[in-house]
Coordinates of C-alpha atoms in Angstrom, one line a residue:
X990 CA 165.6 86.4 36.0
X991 CA 162.8 83.9 35.4
X992 CA 161.2 84.1 32.0
X993 CA 159.8 81.7 29.5
X994 CA 161.0 80.6 26.1
X995 CA 164.8 80.5 25.4
X996 CA 164.3 82.5 22.2
X997 CA 161.9 85.1 23.6
X998 CA 161.8 88.6 22.0
X999 CA 161.3 91.5 24.3
X1000 CA 161.7 94.2 21.7
X1001 CA 159.0 96.0 19.8
X1002 CA 155.6 96.4 21.5
X1003 CA 155.8 96.0 25.3
X1004 CA 153.1 96.0 27.9
X1005 CA 153.3 95.5 31.6
X1006 CA 150.6 93.6 33.6
X1007 CA 150.5 93.6 37.4
X1008 CA 147.8 91.1 38.5
X1009 CA 147.1 91.1 42.2
X1010 CA 146.0 87.7 43.7
X1011 CA 144.2 87.3 47.1
X1012 CA 146.8 84.9 48.5
X1013 CA 150.0 85.8 50.4
X1014 CA 150.4 83.1 52.9
X1015 CA 150.6 79.9 50.9
X1016 CA 153.7 80.0 48.7
X1017 CA 152.7 76.8 46.8
X1018 CA 149.5 78.5 45.6
X1019 CA 151.4 81.5 44.3
X1020 CA 154.0 79.3 42.8
X1021 CA 151.3 77.5 40.8
X1022 CA 149.8 80.7 39.5
X1023 CA 153.2 82.1 38.5
X1024 CA 154.2 78.8 36.8
X1025 CA 151.2 78.8 34.5
X1026 CA 151.7 82.4 33.5
X1027 CA 155.4 81.8 32.7
X1028 CA 154.3 78.9 30.5
X1029 CA 153.4 81.5 27.8
X1030 CA 156.3 82.2 25.4
X1031 CA 157.8 85.7 25.3
X1032 CA 156.5 86.6 28.8
X1033 CA 159.0 87.7 31.4
X1034 CA 158.5 87.8 35.2
X1035 CA 159.8 91.2 36.3
X1036 CA 158.8 90.9 40.0
X1037 CA 156.9 88.9 42.5
X1038 CA 156.0 90.0 46.0
X1039 CA 153.7 88.4 48.7
X1040 CA 152.6 89.9 51.9
X1041 CA 151.1 87.7 54.7
X1042 CA 149.4 90.6 56.5
X1043 CA 147.7 91.8 53.4
X1044 CA 147.3 88.2 52.3
X1045 CA 148.0 89.2 48.8
X1046 CA 150.6 88.7 46.0
X1047 CA 151.6 91.2 43.4
X1048 CA 153.1 89.7 40.2
X1049 CA 154.7 91.9 37.5
X1050 CA 154.9 90.6 33.9
X1051 CA 156.1 92.2 30.7
X1052 CA 156.1 91.2 27.0
X1053 CA 154.2 91.6 23.8
X1054 CA 150.5 92.5 24.4
X1055 CA 148.9 89.3 23.2
X1056 CA 151.3 87.1 25.1
X1057 CA 150.9 89.1 28.3
X1058 CA 147.1 89.0 28.1
X1059 CA 147.2 85.2 27.6
X1060 CA 149.5 84.8 30.6
X1061 CA 147.2 87.0 32.7
X1062 CA 144.2 84.8 31.7
X1063 CA 146.1 81.7 32.7
X1064 CA 146.9 83.3 36.1
X1065 CA 143.3 84.2 36.7
X1066 CA 142.2 80.7 35.7
X1067 CA 144.6 79.1 38.2
X1068 CA 143.6 81.6 40.9
X1069 CA 139.9 80.7 40.4
X1070 CA 140.8 77.1 40.8
X1071 CA 142.9 77.4 43.9
X1072 CA 141.7 80.4 45.9
X1073 CA 138.5 80.4 48.0
X1074 CA 137.5 83.9 48.9
X1075 CA 134.9 82.7 51.4
X1076 CA 137.9 81.6 53.6
X1077 CA 140.2 84.6 52.8
X1078 CA 141.1 87.1 55.5
X1079 CA 143.6 89.9 55.0
X1080 CA 144.3 93.6 55.6
X1081 CA 144.0 94.6 51.9
X1082 CA 140.5 95.2 50.3
X1083 CA 139.6 92.6 47.6
X1084 CA 136.6 91.5 45.5
X1085 CA 138.1 88.5 43.8
X1086 CA 140.6 85.6 43.9
X1087 CA 142.2 87.5 41.0
X1088 CA 141.4 90.9 42.4
X1089 CA 142.8 93.3 39.8
X1090 CA 144.5 92.9 36.5
X1091 CA 145.8 96.2 35.1
X1092 CA 147.7 96.7 31.8
X1093 CA 150.3 99.4 31.5
X1094 CA 151.9 100.7 28.2
X1095 CA 155.7 100.4 28.1
X1096 CA 156.8 100.7 24.5
X1097 CA 155.1 101.0 21.2
X1098 CA 151.7 100.8 22.9
X1099 CA 149.1 103.4 24.0
X1100 CA 146.9 103.6 27.0
X1101 CA 144.0 103.1 24.5
X1102 CA 145.6 99.9 23.2
X1103 CA 145.8 98.7 26.8
X1104 CA 142.1 99.5 27.4
X1105 CA 141.1 97.4 24.4
X1106 CA 143.4 94.6 25.7
X1107 CA 141.6 94.8 29.1
X1108 CA 138.2 94.6 27.4
X1109 CA 139.1 91.5 25.5
X1110 CA 140.6 89.8 28.6
X1111 CA 137.4 90.7 30.5
X1112 CA 135.3 89.0 27.9
X1113 CA 137.5 85.9 28.0
X1114 CA 137.4 85.7 31.8
X1115 CA 133.6 85.8 31.8
X1116 CA 133.0 83.4 28.9
X1117 CA 135.5 80.8 30.1
X1118 CA 135.5 81.1 33.9
X1119 CA 132.1 82.7 34.7
X1120 CA 133.7 85.3 36.8
X1121 CA 132.0 88.7 36.3
X1122 CA 134.3 91.6 35.4
X1123 CA 134.5 95.3 36.2
X1124 CA 136.5 97.6 33.9
X1125 CA 138.4 100.4 35.6
X1126 CA 140.7 103.3 35.1
X1127 CA 141.2 104.0 31.3
X1128 CA 139.2 101.0 30.4
X1129 CA 136.1 102.1 32.5
X1130 CA 132.8 102.2 30.7
X1131 CA 131.3 104.4 33.4
X1132 CA 132.9 107.5 35.0
X1133 CA 132.4 106.3 38.6
X1134 CA 134.4 103.1 37.8
X1135 CA 137.5 104.9 36.8
X1136 CA 138.3 104.8 40.5
X1137 CA 138.9 101.3 41.8
X1138 CA 137.8 102.3 45.3
X1139 CA 134.2 102.6 44.1
X1140 CA 134.2 99.1 42.7
X1141 CA 135.8 97.6 45.8
X1142 CA 133.4 99.3 48.2
X1143 CA 132.3 96.7 50.8
X1144 CA 134.7 94.1 49.3
X1145 CA 133.7 90.6 48.3
X1146 CA 131.2 90.2 51.1
X1147 CA 129.1 93.2 50.1
X1148 CA 129.4 92.4 46.4
X1149 CA 127.9 89.0 47.0
X1150 CA 124.8 90.6 48.6
X1151 CA 124.5 93.6 46.3
X1152 CA 125.3 92.3 42.8
X1153 CA 122.0 91.6 41.1
X1154 CA 120.1 93.6 43.7
X1155 CA 121.6 97.1 43.2
X1156 CA 122.0 98.2 39.6
X1157 CA 125.1 100.2 40.4
X1158 CA 126.9 97.1 41.6
X1159 CA 126.3 95.0 38.4
X1160 CA 129.4 94.1 36.4
X1161 CA 130.4 95.5 33.1
X1162 CA 130.9 92.1 31.6
X1163 CA 128.9 89.0 32.6
X1164 CA 125.8 88.2 34.6
X1165 CA 125.2 90.0 37.9
X1166 CA 126.1 87.0 40.0
X1167 CA 129.4 86.6 41.9
X1168 CA 131.4 83.5 41.4
X1169 CA 130.8 81.5 44.6
X1170 CA 134.4 81.2 45.6
X1171 CA 136.4 83.5 43.2
X1172 CA 134.1 86.6 43.4
X1173 CA 134.7 89.1 40.7
X1174 CA 137.7 90.6 38.9
X1175 CA 138.6 94.2 38.0
X1176 CA 140.5 94.5 34.7
X1177 CA 141.8 97.9 33.6
X1178 CA 144.4 100.0 31.9
X1179 CA 146.4 102.7 33.6
X1180 CA 149.6 104.6 33.8
X1181 CA 152.5 103.2 35.9
X1182 CA 151.4 103.0 39.6
X1183 CA 153.8 103.1 42.5
X1184 CA 152.5 101.0 45.4
X1185 CA 154.3 102.4 48.5
X1186 CA 153.8 101.6 52.2
X1187 CA 154.9 103.7 55.2
X1188 CA 155.2 101.9 58.5
X1189 CA 154.4 103.8 61.8
X1190 CA 155.9 103.1 65.2
X1191 CA 152.6 102.4 66.7
X1192 CA 149.9 99.6 66.7
X1193 CA 147.2 102.3 66.7
X1194 CA 145.3 101.8 63.4
X1195 CA 143.4 105.0 64.0
X1196 CA 146.6 107.0 63.6
X1197 CA 147.3 105.4 60.2
X1198 CA 143.7 106.0 59.1
X1199 CA 143.8 109.6 60.1
X1200 CA 147.1 110.2 58.2
X1201 CA 145.7 108.3 55.1
X1202 CA 142.7 110.7 55.1
X1203 CA 145.1 113.7 55.2
X1204 CA 147.1 112.7 52.1
X1205 CA 144.6 111.0 49.8
X1206 CA 143.0 113.0 47.0
X1207 CA 139.4 111.9 47.7
X1208 CA 139.6 113.4 51.2
X1209 CA 141.2 116.7 50.0
X1210 CA 144.8 115.6 49.9
X1211 CA 147.3 115.3 47.1
X1212 CA 146.4 114.7 43.5
X1213 CA 146.9 111.1 42.3
X1214 CA 147.2 109.7 45.8
X1215 CA 145.1 106.9 47.2
X1216 CA 145.7 105.7 50.7
X1217 CA 144.3 103.7 53.6
X1218 CA 145.4 102.6 57.1
X1219 CA 146.4 98.9 57.4
X1220 CA 147.3 96.9 60.5
X1221 CA 150.4 94.7 60.2
X1222 CA 149.6 92.0 62.7
X1223 CA 152.9 90.2 62.2
X1224 CA 154.9 93.3 63.3
X1225 CA 152.2 94.9 65.6
X1226 CA 152.5 98.1 63.5
X1227 CA 150.1 100.3 61.8
X1228 CA 150.8 101.2 58.1
X1229 CA 149.8 103.9 55.7
X1230 CA 149.3 102.0 52.4
X1231 CA 149.6 104.2 49.4
X1232 CA 149.1 104.1 45.6
X1233 CA 150.6 106.9 43.6
X1234 CA 148.9 106.9 40.2
X1235 CA 151.0 109.8 38.8
X1236 CA 154.3 110.2 40.6
X1237 CA 155.2 113.2 38.4
X1238 CA 152.3 115.2 39.8
X1239 CA 152.8 114.1 43.3
X1240 CA 156.3 112.8 43.9
X1241 CA 157.3 110.0 46.3
X1242 CA 159.3 112.2 48.7
X1243 CA 156.4 114.7 49.1
X1244 CA 154.2 111.9 50.3
X1245 CA 156.8 110.4 52.6
X1246 CA 157.7 113.7 54.2
X1247 CA 154.0 114.7 54.7
X1248 CA 153.3 111.3 56.4
X1249 CA 156.4 111.8 58.6
X1250 CA 155.3 115.3 59.6
X1251 CA 151.7 114.2 60.3
X1252 CA 152.9 111.2 62.3
X1253 CA 155.2 113.6 64.3
X1254 CA 152.2 115.8 65.1
X1255 CA 150.5 112.8 66.6
X1256 CA 153.5 111.8 68.6
X1257 CA 154.4 108.8 66.4
X1258 CA 157.6 108.0 64.5
X1259 CA 157.9 106.6 61.0
X1260 CA 160.0 103.4 61.3
X1261 CA 160.4 102.7 57.6
X1262 CA 158.9 102.5 54.1
X1263 CA 158.7 99.9 51.4
X1264 CA 158.1 99.7 47.7
X1265 CA 155.6 97.0 46.5
X1266 CA 156.4 95.8 43.0
X1267 CA 158.6 98.0 40.8
X1268 CA 159.4 101.7 40.5
X1269 CA 160.5 103.7 37.5
X1270 CA 164.0 105.2 37.6
X1271 CA 162.6 108.7 37.1
X1272 CA 160.6 108.4 40.4
X1273 CA 163.8 107.7 42.3
X1274 CA 165.6 110.6 40.5
X1275 CA 162.9 113.0 41.6
X1276 CA 163.3 111.8 45.2
X1277 CA 167.1 112.0 45.1
X1278 CA 168.4 113.9 48.1
X1279 CA 165.4 112.9 50.3
X1280 CA 165.7 110.2 53.0
X1281 CA 162.8 107.8 52.4
X1282 CA 164.0 105.1 54.9
X1283 CA 163.1 102.4 52.3
X1284 CA 163.5 99.0 54.0
X1285 CA 163.5 96.8 50.9
X1286 CA 165.1 98.9 48.2
X1287 CA 167.5 97.1 45.9
X1288 CA 168.5 97.7 42.2
X1289 CA 166.2 94.9 41.1
X1290 CA 163.2 97.0 42.1
X1291 CA 163.9 99.5 39.3
X1292 CA 161.6 98.9 36.3
X1293 CA 164.2 99.7 33.7
X1294 CA 166.8 97.4 35.4
X1295 CA 164.3 94.5 35.3
X1296 CA 163.4 95.0 31.7
X1297 CA 167.1 95.3 30.7
X1298 CA 167.8 92.1 32.5
X1299 CA 165.0 90.3 30.7
X1300 CA 166.3 91.5 27.3
X1301 CA 170.0 90.8 27.9
X1302 CA 169.9 87.5 29.8
X1303 CA 167.5 85.2 28.0
X1304 CA 169.1 81.9 29.0
X1305 CA 171.8 82.4 31.7
X1306 CA 171.7 78.9 33.2
X1307 CA 171.8 76.9 29.9
X1308 CA 174.7 79.1 28.7
X1309 CA 176.6 78.5 31.9
X1310 CA 176.0 74.8 31.9
X1311 CA 177.2 74.6 28.2
X1312 CA 180.4 76.4 29.2
X1313 CA 180.8 74.2 32.3
X1314 CA 180.5 71.0 30.1
X1315 CA 182.9 72.3 27.4
X1316 CA 186.5 70.8 27.3
X1317 CA 188.1 74.1 28.6
X1318 CA 189.8 75.1 31.8
X1319 CA 187.2 77.6 32.8
X1320 CA 184.7 77.5 34.3
X1321 CA 185.6 74.5 36.4
X1322 CA 185.1 73.2 39.9
X1323 CA 185.3 76.6 41.5
X1324 CA 182.6 78.0 39.1
X1325 CA 180.3 75.0 39.9
X1326 CA 180.7 75.5 43.6
X1327 CA 180.1 79.3 43.3
X1328 CA 177.0 78.5 41.2
X1329 CA 175.6 76.3 43.9
X1330 CA 176.2 79.0 46.4
X1331 CA 174.5 81.6 44.1
X1332 CA 171.4 79.3 43.9
X1333 CA 171.4 79.0 47.7
X1334 CA 171.6 82.8 48.1
X1335 CA 168.8 83.3 45.5
X1336 CA 166.6 80.8 47.2
X1337 CA 167.3 82.4 50.6
X1338 CA 166.3 85.8 49.0
X1339 CA 163.0 84.3 47.8
X1340 CA 162.3 82.8 51.2
X1341 CA 163.0 86.0 53.1
X1342 CA 160.9 88.1 50.6
X1343 CA 158.0 85.7 50.9
X1344 CA 158.3 85.9 54.7
X1345 CA 158.4 89.7 54.6
X1346 CA 162.0 89.9 55.8
X1347 CA 165.0 91.8 54.6
X1348 CA 166.5 90.0 51.5
X1349 CA 169.3 92.5 51.0
X1350 CA 172.2 90.5 52.4
X1351 CA 171.2 87.4 50.4
X1352 CA 170.9 89.5 47.2
X1353 CA 174.5 90.8 47.8
X1354 CA 175.6 87.2 48.2
X1355 CA 173.8 86.2 45.0
X1356 CA 175.6 88.9 43.0
X1357 CA 179.0 87.9 44.4
X1358 CA 178.6 84.2 43.8
X1359 CA 177.2 84.7 40.3
X1360 CA 180.2 86.8 39.5
X1361 CA 182.6 84.2 41.0
X1362 CA 180.9 81.5 38.9
X1363 CA 181.8 83.4 35.8
X1364 CA 185.4 83.7 36.9
X1365 CA 185.1 86.8 39.1
X1366 CA 183.7 90.2 38.5
X1367 CA 186.9 92.2 39.1
X1368 CA 190.5 91.9 37.8
X1369 CA 191.9 88.4 37.4
X1370 CA 193.0 86.9 40.8
X1371 CA 194.9 83.8 41.7
X1372 CA 192.7 80.6 42.0
X1373 CA 193.4 80.4 45.7
X1374 CA 192.3 84.0 46.3
X1375 CA 188.9 83.5 44.6
X1376 CA 188.3 80.1 46.1
X1377 CA 189.0 81.5 49.6
X1378 CA 186.6 84.4 49.1
X1379 CA 183.9 81.9 48.0
X1380 CA 184.6 79.8 51.0
X1381 CA 184.4 82.7 53.4
X1382 CA 181.2 84.0 51.9
X1383 CA 179.8 80.5 52.1
X1384 CA 180.6 80.3 55.8
X1385 CA 178.9 83.7 56.4
X1386 CA 175.9 82.6 54.3
X1387 CA 175.6 79.4 56.3
X1388 CA 175.5 81.4 59.6
X1389 CA 172.8 83.7 58.3
X1390 CA 170.7 80.8 57.1
X1391 CA 171.1 79.1 60.5
X1392 CA 169.8 82.3 62.2
X1393 CA 166.9 82.7 59.8
X1394 CA 163.4 82.0 61.2
X1395 CA 160.6 81.5 58.6
X1396 CA 157.1 80.2 58.6
X1397 CA 156.6 76.4 58.4
X1398 CA 155.5 76.7 54.7
X1399 CA 158.9 78.1 53.8
X1400 CA 161.0 75.6 55.7
X1401 CA 161.7 73.3 52.8
X1402 CA 163.1 76.2 50.7
X1403 CA 165.4 77.2 53.6
X1404 CA 166.5 73.6 54.0
X1405 CA 167.4 73.4 50.3
X1406 CA 169.4 76.6 50.6
X1407 CA 171.4 75.2 53.5
X1408 CA 172.1 72.0 51.6
X1409 CA 173.3 73.9 48.5
X1410 CA 175.5 76.1 50.7
X1411 CA 177.1 73.1 52.4
X1412 CA 177.7 71.5 49.0
X1413 CA 179.4 74.7 47.7
X1414 CA 181.5 74.9 50.8
X1415 CA 182.6 71.3 50.6
X1416 CA 183.5 71.7 46.9
X1417 CA 185.7 74.7 47.5
X1418 CA 187.5 72.9 50.3
X1419 CA 188.3 70.0 47.9
X1420 CA 189.6 72.5 45.4
X1421 CA 191.9 74.1 48.0
X1422 CA 193.1 70.7 49.1
X1423 CA 193.8 69.2 45.7
X1424 CA 194.4 71.9 43.1
X1425 CA 198.2 72.4 42.8
X1426 CA 197.7 76.0 41.7
X1427 CA 196.4 76.7 45.2
X1428 CA 199.4 75.3 46.9
X1429 CA 202.5 76.9 45.3
X1430 CA 204.6 76.9 48.4
X1431 CA 204.6 76.3 52.1
X1432 CA 203.9 80.0 53.0
X1433 CA 200.8 80.1 50.8
X1434 CA 199.7 76.8 52.1
X1435 CA 199.9 78.0 55.7
X1436 CA 198.0 81.2 54.8
X1437 CA 195.3 79.2 53.1
X1438 CA 195.0 76.9 56.1
X1439 CA 194.7 79.9 58.4
X1440 CA 191.9 81.4 56.4
X1441 CA 190.1 78.1 56.2
X1442 CA 190.2 77.7 60.0
X1443 CA 188.9 81.3 60.4
X1444 CA 186.0 80.5 58.1
X1445 CA 184.9 78.0 60.7
X1446 CA 185.5 74.8 58.8

């Protein structure tokens, strides 16, 4: 998992920060924002998701409070430089290039500590970038600003007109003038929020709007639920976009089953759901036994899994390369080939996630190849057996990559994944051809050749 600083320490005080940026269609812009944030020592990237329909990216960071706040500032600074809100169009409401920057306590930190962190970051954003700041949730200075919806009313376009004219629209920090291209930023402190979308089998946005009104608290629905209807132009589907601000009061399955029931009353099916960002393990445990039709679930979306990975694997690639360079039998050529395939699968996973497609098969490949690079994840097997498994998985990966259709902005990433897969495949073929351990007798040689032919090489 990407992180900064080989000697980073994720123990002690931990906060999470989930900045939302108003860009989900240009990967290079999001790459630049993430890169500067990860330039801060001791900060780990837990998750990154972009959505072209929402035209928005959600980045999840964790680490010591001061380091995470510094990383958040650098991300806001880069967003102000690169994102022009006057040209931004997307389904998700927004007031700024860096739209919201919430801090969430994880370990050894209180919500009050996070509120003070938000206040300090807000002051820095204004003094250095001249972007006015609103404080929300637990950091709010005014009761009406505890709810982010009140701050976002009318979005950037209304804020430009009303800030400085209507006193209730003036920022908490800074002069009452929107930044001309970056708008304003909302900085806050809150409990863990689950961003959850439910996709309907209809292009009728009015259906999604009606269901959203039924479930959201402000319209008389469930406590701690915020929701709105959104149109997914790329899929020609309407979506109920939901924020659960306290999943223990209103659990995930209750919301899903209510949306499903309300959709059925309107003659519409639910075609699936998706988690945006991360989700606590407890929220999944509470929903155990309920079918949520989650299209994008994978173990990496569980908050505790991502934090554990950040703690336990600070420098995986350098360690592997040190072992590969060492004068020892293992890892050797097979490990290097598997590592190339693992990088190809990881890159394919990134590309599909950025394109809003299912990354599940590529994540499975990545786990297999990573295990093979370290000598296999199960009981020891003959060299030929492991090499053939890598070859066959490479062939399958190659076919999936050939079938993958992605936007032009992601074509280079896909091309690199294909090149890495071809290199891994060629390397394994050389091992099977040359390594005497793989050719013990004629029978095994014939079996190997048959499997190589069936792999399409």
